[in-house]
Structures are given as C-alpha cells and as structure tokens.
mmCIF file of C-alpha atoms and ligand atoms in Angstrom:
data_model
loop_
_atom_site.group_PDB
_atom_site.id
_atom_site.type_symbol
_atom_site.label_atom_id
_atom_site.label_comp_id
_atom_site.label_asym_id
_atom_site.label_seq_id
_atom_site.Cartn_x
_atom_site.Cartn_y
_atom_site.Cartn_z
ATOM 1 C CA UNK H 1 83.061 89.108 74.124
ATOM 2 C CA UNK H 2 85.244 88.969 76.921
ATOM 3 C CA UNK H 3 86.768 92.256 77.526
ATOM 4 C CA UNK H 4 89.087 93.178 80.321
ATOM 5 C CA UNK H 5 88.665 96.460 81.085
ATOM 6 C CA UNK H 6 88.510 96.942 84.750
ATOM 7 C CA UNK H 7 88.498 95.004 87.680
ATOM 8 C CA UNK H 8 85.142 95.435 88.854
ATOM 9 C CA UNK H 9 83.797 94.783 85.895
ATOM 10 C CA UNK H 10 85.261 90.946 86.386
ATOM 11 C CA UNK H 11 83.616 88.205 88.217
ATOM 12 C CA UNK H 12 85.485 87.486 91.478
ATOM 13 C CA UNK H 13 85.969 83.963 89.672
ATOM 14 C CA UNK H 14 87.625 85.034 86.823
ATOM 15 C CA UNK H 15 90.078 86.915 88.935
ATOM 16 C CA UNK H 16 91.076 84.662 90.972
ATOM 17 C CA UNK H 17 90.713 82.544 88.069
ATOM 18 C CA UNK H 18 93.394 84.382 86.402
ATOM 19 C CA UNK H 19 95.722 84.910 89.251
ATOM 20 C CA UNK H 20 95.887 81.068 89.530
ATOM 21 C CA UNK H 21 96.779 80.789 85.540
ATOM 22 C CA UNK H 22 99.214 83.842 86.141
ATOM 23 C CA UNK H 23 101.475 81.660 88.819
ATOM 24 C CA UNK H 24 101.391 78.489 86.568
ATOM 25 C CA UNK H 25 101.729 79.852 83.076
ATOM 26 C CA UNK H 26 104.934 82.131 84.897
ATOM 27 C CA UNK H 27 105.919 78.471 87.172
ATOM 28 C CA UNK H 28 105.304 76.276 83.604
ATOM 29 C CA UNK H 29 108.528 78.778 82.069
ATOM 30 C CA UNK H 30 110.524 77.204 84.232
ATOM 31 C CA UNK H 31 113.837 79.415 83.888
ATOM 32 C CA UNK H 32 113.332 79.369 79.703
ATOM 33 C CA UNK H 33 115.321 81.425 77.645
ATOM 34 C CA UNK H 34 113.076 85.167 77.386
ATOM 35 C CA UNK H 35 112.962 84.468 73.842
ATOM 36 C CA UNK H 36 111.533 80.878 73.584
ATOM 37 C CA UNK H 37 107.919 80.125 73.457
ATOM 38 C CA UNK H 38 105.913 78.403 76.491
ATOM 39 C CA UNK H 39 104.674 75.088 76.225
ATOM 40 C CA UNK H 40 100.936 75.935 76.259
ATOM 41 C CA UNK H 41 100.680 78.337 72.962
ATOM 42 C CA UNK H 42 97.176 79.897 73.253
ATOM 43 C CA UNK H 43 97.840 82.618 70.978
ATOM 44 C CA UNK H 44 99.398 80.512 68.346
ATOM 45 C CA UNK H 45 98.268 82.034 64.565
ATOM 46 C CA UNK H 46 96.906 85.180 66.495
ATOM 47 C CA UNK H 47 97.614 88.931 65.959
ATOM 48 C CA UNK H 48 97.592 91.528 68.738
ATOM 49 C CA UNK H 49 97.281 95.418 68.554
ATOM 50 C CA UNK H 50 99.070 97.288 71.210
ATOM 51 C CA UNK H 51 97.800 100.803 70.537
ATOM 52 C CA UNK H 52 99.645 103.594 72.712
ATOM 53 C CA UNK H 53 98.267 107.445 73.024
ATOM 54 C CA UNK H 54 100.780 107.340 76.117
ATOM 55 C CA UNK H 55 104.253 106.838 76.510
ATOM 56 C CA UNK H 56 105.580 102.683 78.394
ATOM 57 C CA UNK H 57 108.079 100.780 78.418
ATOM 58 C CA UNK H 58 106.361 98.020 81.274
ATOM 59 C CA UNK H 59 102.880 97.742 79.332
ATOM 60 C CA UNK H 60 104.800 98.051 75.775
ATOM 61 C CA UNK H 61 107.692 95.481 76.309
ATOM 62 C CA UNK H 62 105.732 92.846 78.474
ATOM 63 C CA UNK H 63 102.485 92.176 75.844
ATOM 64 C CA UNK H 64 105.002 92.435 72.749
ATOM 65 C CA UNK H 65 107.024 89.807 75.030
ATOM 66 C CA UNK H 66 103.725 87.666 76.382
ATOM 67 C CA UNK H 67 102.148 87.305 72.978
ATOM 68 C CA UNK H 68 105.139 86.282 71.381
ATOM 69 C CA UNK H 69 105.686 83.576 74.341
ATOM 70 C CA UNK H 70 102.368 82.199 73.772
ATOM 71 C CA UNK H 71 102.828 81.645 70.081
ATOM 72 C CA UNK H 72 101.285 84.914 68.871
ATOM 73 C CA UNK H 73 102.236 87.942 66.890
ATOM 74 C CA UNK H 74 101.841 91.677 67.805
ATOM 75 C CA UNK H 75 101.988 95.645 65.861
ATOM 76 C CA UNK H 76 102.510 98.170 68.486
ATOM 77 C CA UNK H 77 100.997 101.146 67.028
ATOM 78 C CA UNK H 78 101.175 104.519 68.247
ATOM 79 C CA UNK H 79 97.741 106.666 68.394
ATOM 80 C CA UNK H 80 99.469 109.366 66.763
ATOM 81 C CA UNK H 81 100.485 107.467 64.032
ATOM 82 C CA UNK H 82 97.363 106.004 63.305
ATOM 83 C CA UNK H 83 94.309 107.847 61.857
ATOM 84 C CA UNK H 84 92.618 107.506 65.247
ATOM 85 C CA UNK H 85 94.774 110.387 65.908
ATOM 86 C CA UNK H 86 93.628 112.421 62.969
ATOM 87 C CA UNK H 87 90.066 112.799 63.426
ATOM 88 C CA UNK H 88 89.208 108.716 61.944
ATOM 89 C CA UNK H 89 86.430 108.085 64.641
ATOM 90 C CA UNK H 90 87.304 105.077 67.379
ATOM 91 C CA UNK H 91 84.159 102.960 66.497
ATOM 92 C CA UNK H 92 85.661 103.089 62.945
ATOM 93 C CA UNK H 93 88.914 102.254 63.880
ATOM 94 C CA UNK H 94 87.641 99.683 66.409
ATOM 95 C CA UNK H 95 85.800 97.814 63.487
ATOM 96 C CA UNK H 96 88.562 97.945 61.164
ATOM 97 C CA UNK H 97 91.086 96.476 63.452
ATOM 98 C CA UNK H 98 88.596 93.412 64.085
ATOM 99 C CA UNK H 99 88.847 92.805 60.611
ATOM 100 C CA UNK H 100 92.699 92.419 61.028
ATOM 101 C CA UNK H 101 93.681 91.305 64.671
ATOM 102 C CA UNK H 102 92.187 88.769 66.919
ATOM 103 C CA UNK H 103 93.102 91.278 70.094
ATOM 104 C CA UNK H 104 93.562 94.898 70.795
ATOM 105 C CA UNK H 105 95.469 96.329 73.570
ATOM 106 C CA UNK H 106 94.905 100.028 74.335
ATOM 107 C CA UNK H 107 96.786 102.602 76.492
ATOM 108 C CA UNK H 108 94.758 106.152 76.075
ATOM 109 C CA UNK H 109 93.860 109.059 77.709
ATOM 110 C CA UNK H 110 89.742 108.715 78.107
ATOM 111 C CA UNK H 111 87.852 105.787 79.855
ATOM 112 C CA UNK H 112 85.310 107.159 76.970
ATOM 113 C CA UNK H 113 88.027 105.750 74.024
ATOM 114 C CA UNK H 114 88.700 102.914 75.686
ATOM 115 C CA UNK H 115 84.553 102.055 75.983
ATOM 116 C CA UNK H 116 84.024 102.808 73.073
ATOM 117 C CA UNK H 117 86.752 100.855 71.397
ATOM 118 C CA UNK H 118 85.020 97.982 73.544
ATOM 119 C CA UNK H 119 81.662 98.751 72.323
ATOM 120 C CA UNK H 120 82.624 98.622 68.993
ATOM 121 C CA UNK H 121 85.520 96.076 68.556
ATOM 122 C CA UNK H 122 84.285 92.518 67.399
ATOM 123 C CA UNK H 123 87.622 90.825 69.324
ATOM 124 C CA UNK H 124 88.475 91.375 72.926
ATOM 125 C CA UNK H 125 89.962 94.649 73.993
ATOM 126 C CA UNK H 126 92.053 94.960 77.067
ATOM 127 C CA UNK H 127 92.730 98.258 79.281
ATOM 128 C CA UNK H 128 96.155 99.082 79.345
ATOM 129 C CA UNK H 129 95.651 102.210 81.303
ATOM 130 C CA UNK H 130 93.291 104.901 81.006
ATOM 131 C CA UNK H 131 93.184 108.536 82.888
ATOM 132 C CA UNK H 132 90.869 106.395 85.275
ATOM 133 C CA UNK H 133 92.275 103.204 85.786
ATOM 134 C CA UNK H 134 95.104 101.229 85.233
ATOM 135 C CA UNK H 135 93.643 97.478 85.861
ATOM 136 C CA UNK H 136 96.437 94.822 84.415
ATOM 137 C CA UNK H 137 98.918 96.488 87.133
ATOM 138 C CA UNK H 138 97.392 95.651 89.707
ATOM 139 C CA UNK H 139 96.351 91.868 88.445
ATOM 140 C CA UNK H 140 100.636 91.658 88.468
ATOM 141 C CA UNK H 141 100.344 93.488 91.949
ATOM 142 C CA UNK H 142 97.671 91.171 93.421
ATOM 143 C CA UNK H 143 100.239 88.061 91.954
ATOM 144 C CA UNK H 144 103.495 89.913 93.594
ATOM 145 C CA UNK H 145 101.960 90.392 97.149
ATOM 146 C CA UNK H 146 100.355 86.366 97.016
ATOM 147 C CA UNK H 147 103.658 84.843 95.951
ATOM 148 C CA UNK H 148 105.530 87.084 98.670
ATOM 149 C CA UNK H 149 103.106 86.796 101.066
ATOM 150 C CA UNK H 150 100.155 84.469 100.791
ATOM 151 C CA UNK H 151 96.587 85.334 99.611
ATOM 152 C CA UNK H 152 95.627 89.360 100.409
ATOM 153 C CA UNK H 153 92.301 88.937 101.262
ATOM 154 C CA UNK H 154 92.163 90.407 105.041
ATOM 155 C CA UNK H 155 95.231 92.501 104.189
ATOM 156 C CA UNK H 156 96.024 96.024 105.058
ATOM 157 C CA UNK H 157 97.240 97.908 101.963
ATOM 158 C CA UNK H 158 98.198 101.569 102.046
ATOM 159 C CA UNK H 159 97.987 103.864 99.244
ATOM 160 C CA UNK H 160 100.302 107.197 100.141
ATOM 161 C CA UNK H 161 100.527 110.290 97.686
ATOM 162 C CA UNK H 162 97.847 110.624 94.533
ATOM 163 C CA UNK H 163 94.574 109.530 94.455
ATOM 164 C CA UNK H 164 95.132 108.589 90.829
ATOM 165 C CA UNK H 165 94.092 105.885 88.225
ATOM 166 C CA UNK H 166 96.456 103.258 89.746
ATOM 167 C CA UNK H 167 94.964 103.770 93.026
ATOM 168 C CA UNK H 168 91.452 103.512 91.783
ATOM 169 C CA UNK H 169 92.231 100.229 90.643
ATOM 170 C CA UNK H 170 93.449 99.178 93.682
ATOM 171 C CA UNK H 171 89.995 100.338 95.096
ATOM 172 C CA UNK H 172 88.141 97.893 92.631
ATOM 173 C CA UNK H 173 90.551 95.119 93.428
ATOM 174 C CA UNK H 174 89.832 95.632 97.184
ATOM 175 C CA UNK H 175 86.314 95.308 96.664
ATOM 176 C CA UNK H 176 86.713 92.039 94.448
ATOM 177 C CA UNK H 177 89.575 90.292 96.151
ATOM 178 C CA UNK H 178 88.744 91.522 99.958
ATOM 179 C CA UNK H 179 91.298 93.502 101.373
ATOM 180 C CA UNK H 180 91.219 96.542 103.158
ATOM 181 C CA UNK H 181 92.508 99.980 101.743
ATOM 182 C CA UNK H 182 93.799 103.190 103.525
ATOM 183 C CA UNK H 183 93.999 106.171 101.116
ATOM 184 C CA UNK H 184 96.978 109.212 102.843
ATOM 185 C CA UNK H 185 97.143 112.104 100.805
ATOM 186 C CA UNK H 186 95.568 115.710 100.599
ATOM 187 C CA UNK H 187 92.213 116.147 99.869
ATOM 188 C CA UNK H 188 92.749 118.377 96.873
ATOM 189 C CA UNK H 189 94.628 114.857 95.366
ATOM 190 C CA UNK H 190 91.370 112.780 96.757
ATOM 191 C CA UNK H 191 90.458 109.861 94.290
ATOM 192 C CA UNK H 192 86.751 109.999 93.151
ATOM 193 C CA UNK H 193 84.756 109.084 95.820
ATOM 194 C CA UNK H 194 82.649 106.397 93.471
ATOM 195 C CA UNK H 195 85.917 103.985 94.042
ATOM 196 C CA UNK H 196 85.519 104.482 97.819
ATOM 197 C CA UNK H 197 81.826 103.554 98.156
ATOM 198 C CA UNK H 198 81.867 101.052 95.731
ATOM 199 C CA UNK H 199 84.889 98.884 97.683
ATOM 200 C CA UNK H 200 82.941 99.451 100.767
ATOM 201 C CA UNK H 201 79.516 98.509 99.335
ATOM 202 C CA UNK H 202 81.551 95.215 99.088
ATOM 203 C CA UNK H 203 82.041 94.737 102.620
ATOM 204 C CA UNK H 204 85.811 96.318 102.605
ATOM 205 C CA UNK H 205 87.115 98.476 105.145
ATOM 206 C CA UNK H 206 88.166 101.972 103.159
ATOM 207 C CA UNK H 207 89.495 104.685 104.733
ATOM 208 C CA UNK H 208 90.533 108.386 104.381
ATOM 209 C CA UNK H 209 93.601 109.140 106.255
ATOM 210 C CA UNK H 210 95.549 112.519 106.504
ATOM 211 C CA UNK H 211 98.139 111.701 108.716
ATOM 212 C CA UNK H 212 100.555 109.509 106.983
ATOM 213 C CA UNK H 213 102.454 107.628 109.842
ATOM 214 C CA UNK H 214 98.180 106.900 111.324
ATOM 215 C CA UNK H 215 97.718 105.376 108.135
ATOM 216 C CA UNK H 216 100.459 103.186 107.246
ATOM 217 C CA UNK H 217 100.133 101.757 111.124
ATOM 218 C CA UNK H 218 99.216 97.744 110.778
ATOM 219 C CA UNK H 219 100.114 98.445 106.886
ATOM 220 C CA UNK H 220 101.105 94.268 105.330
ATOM 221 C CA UNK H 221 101.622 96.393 102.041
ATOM 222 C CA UNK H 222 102.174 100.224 101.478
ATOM 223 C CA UNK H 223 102.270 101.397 97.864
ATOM 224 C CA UNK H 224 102.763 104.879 96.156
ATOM 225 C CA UNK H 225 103.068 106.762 92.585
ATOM 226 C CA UNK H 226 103.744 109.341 90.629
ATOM 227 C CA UNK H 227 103.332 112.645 91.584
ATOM 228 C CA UNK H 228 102.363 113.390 88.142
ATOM 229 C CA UNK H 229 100.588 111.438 85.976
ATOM 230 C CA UNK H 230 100.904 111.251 82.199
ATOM 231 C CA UNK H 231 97.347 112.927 81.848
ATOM 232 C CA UNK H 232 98.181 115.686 84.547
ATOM 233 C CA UNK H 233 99.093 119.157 83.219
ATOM 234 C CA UNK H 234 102.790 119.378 83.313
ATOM 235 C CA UNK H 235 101.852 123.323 84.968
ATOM 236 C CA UNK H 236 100.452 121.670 88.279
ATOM 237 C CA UNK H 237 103.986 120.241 88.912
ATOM 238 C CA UNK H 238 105.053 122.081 91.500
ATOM 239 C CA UNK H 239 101.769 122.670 93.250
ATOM 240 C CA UNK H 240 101.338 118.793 93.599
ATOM 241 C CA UNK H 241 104.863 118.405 94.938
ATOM 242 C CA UNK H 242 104.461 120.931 97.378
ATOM 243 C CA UNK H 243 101.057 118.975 98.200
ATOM 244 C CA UNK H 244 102.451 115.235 97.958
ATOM 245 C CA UNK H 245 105.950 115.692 99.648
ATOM 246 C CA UNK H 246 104.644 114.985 103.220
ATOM 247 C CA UNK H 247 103.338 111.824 101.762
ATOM 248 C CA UNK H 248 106.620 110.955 100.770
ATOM 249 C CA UNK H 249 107.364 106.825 101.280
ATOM 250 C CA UNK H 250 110.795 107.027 103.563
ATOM 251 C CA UNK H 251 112.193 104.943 106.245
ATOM 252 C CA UNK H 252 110.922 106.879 108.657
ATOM 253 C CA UNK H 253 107.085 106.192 106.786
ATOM 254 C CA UNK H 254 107.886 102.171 106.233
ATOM 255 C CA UNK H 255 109.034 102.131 110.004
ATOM 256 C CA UNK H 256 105.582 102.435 111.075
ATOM 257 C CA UNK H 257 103.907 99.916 108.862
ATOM 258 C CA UNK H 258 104.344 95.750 110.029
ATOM 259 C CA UNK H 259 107.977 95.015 110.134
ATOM 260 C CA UNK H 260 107.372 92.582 106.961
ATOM 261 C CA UNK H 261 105.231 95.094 104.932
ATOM 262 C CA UNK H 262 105.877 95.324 101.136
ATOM 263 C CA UNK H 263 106.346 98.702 99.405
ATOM 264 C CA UNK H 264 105.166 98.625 95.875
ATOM 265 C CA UNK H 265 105.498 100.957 93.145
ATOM 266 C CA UNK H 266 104.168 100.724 89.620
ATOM 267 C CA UNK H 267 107.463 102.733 88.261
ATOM 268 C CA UNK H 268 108.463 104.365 86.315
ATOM 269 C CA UNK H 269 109.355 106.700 89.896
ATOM 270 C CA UNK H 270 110.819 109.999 90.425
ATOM 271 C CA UNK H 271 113.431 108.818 93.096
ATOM 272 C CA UNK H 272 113.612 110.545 96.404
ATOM 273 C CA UNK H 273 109.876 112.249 95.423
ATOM 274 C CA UNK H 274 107.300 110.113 95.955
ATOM 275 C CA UNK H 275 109.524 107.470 97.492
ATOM 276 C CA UNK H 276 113.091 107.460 98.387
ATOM 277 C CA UNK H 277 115.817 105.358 97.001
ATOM 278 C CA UNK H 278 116.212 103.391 100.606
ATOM 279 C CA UNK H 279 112.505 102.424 100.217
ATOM 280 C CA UNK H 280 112.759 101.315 96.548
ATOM 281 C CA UNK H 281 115.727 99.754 97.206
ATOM 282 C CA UNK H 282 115.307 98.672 100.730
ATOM 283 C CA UNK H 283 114.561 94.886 101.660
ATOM 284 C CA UNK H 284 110.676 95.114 101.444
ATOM 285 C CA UNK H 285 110.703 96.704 98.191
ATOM 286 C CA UNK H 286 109.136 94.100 95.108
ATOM 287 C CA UNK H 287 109.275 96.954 92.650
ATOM 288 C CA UNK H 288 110.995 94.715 90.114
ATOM 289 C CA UNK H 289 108.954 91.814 91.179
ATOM 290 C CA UNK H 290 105.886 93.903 90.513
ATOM 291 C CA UNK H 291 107.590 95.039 87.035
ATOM 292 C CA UNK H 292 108.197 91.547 85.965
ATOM 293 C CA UNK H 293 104.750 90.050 87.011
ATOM 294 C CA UNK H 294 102.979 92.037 84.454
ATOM 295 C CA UNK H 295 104.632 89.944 82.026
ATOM 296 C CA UNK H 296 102.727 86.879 83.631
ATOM 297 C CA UNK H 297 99.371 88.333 84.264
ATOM 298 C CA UNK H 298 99.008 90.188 80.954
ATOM 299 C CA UNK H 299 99.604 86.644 79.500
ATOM 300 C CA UNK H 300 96.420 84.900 81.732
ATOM 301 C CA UNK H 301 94.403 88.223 81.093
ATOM 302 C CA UNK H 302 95.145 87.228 77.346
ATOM 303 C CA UNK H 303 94.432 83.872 77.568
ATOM 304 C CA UNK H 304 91.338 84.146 79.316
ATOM 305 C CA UNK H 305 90.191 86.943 76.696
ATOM 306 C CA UNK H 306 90.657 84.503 74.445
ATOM 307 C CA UNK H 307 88.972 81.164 76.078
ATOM 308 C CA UNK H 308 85.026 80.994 75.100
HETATM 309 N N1 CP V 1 103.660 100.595 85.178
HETATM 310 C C1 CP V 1 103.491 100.851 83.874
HETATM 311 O O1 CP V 1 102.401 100.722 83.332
HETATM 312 O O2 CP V 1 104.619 101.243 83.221
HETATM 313 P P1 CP V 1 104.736 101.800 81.736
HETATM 314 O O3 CP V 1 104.153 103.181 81.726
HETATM 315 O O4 CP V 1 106.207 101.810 81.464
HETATM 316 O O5 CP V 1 103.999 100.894 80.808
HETATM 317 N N1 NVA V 2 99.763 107.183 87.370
HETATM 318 C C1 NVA V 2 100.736 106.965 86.328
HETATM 319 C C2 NVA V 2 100.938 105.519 86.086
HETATM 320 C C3 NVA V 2 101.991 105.187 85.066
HETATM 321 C C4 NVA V 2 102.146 103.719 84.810
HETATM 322 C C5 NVA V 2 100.289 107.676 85.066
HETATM 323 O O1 NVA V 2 99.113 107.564 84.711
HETATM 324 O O2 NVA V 2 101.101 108.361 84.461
#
C-alpha cells in the first residue's frame, strides 16, 4: 500500500519522482478551463474521502479540485459529522471506508489517527496535516522554490517564528531533498529535536539560531507561520505573540537574506504578525504560487498512491 504520510517516510526517488510528475501534470493543463478534466485521467471511476477534524480552505478546495481534474470523484466529510467523532473507533472507520472509496485523505489532530487510519485502511491514505506534520505543503513548496529558482538541493532555507508541524516537515524534506535549514525562534517554541537530528543524520546542515537577522544571512528562501496553530490552545495566544513578535518576517528581516530570496508562507496568515503585508506582498513573496501548487502536487501524490 502506498501511503503518503510523511516525507521521510518516502524514498528520495519517489519524491523527486513526484516533483517531476507535479511540473508536467500542472505544464500538461496548459491554461485549461479550472473546471475541465486533464488529459491523463488516473483517477477516472475512483472515489476519494477528504476527512477534516480541522478547519481548510487550501487542503479542502485543491483535492476536491485535483480529483475531479483527473477524472475522479470526492465526499469531503467532516470528523464531526462522522461517527469517528462519536466514539466509532478509527480502525473501524478505516475498514469501512475501504469498502467504499479507493482513497482517503485525512486532516486530524493526532499523528496516532492518522497511523492508525494507515494501519488499518485497505486503500492508500494521505496526510493532510496532522499536529506533527503537514507533508503535501511542502511537496507544493519544494515545486514553488524549483520552478522559481532551480533545484533546492544546496539551498539555504530559513524557518522564522514556530517550531511547528509545517516546519517539521520542512526538516524531513531537508534531509530527503538536501538542503540546509536554519530554525530562528525562542526556545520555548523549539520544534522536537528528533526532526533536527534526523535531517542532520542525512548529511544536512541544521541549525538553531536566536538571533533572527544571523539567521536569515545567506537565506535563498525564508519562510514563516502561524503564530498559532489550529491544535494550540487558543489561551497561549498572547504568550506566543509576545514570544514570536521579534521573529516577525519584515523588510528590515528580508533585507538581510540574498537579494533574490523567496519568502514563503503556507497561509492562511495573520497579517502584520508573523509577517507583514510588505513581505507577503513584496516582490519575493510566492505565497499564492505556493497556494496554487498544492493543487499540482496533491494531484502527483495521488497519482503515485495510486500507481502499483
Ligand atoms: N496551507 C493549508 O494547509 O491551508 P488550509 O488550512 O486552508 O488547508
Ligand atoms: N501550523 C498551521 C498550519 C495551517 C495550514 C496549523 O497547524 O494550524
């Protein structure tokens, strides 16, 4: 079963592999209406489940859209809807939904749920962003940066603010695609250090950084979030702001990075927290590109599920 539920848990081939299907299946739509199907149809007679314990518009609106492009059909279900949200176990639900769909997507709260639905799901099951991870953004980031830039192997990419789930994906994709990773934040925020030695046990630079403008220096990409996460306690609010807002992504930030560097976001932002509205909207910003990729990775990440 070909699962995609984190990048380090995917060969290096079947990365890069997908990467290179992202760029043609997005260069094969050649300017097609949003609504017509692609050429290639690899999810023709196929049903997807796009379960959501989380709120999204990006991971909601781009696999309805994908599987719809390549010939398939999708139910987005929401977790509280279903009886997975009413005691009904997740191995039970997993195995019931194999009986009825040929793919399950799954944004939730545990990387325990989202195992388990693995585990326990006869079809593939994709990560569509846990407490721990968020993987299928940064596939879309990986494509952004390479069609701005070139490949980002070698590249410096700085992470500024939380040490959160989209950041520790960006830790597994530096191990697997080979680019170097500066984390700037406060240690209380500090992602877990099991992404750190696990990039660097792959030959990567990684490196702790508490001085913002040290960090970002030599920076080909710099890249922020949230302050607050969907899974954080709405009560730590103002503690993490207080924390986070000298790691703030401003002008004055970006002017120390390369002149070309990229700032990336995985939105949806709080403008002028983590990152003001002359950075988002400045002329390195690919927020949008970044927004619209997902549409084009999700739809190699699905068709490589699906290959045997
Ligand atoms: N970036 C992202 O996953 O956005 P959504 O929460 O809108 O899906
Ligand atoms: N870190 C954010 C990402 C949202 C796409 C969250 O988990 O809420």
């Amino acid at each position: 079963m070909k699962h995609f539920l984190d990048i380090n848990k995917t060969s290096v081939d079947d990365l890069r592999s997908m990467i290179d299907s992202a760029k043609a299946i997005k260069n094969a739509r050649n300017g097609r209406p949003k609504g017509a199907q692609d050429d290639d149809l690899p999810l023709k007679d196929h049903m997807v489940a796009l379960i959501f314990e989380k709120p999204s518009t990006r991971t909601r609106v781009s696999f309805d859209v994908g599987v719809r492009q390549m010939g398939g059909q999708t139910m987005v279900l929401s977790g509280s809807e279903m009886q997975l949200g009413h005691g009904e176990t997740v191995a039970d639900t997993a195995k019931v939904l194999s009986r009825y769909v040929d793919l399950i997507m799954i944004r939730t709260f545990e990387e325990a749920t989202l195992l388990e639905m693995a585990e326990n799901a006869t079809v593939p099951v994709i990560n569509g962003l846990t407490n721990r991870t968020h993987p299928c953004q940064i596939m879309a980031d990986i494509l952004t940066f390479e069609e701005k830039v070139g490949p980002i192997a070698g590249k410096k990419v700085v992470w500024s603010g939380d040490g959160n789930n989209v950041f520790a994906s960006f830790a597994h994709a530096a191990g697997q695609f080979g680019f170097d990773l500066t984390f700037t934040g406060p240690q209380t925020l500090d992602p877990e250090q099991v992404f750190i030695d696990e990039a660097r046990a792959k030959g990567v630079k990684v490196e702790i950084e508490r001085d913002p403008v040290k960090a970002v220096q030599g920076a080909d990409l710099v890249v922020t979030d949230t302050w607050v996460s969907m899974h954080d306690a709405p009560s730590a609010r103002e503690r993490r702001h207080n924390q986070l807002r000298p790691f703030q992504v401003n002008e004055e930030l970006m002017s120390h990075a390369n002149d070309d560097a990229l700032f990336m976001h995985c939105l949806p932002a709080h403008r002028n927290e983590e990152a003001t509205n002359a950075v988002m909207d400045g002329p390195n910003s690919v927020i949008f590109d970044e927004a619209e990729n997902r549409l084009h990775a999700q739809k190699a990440i699905m068709k490589w599920c699906l290959q045997n």
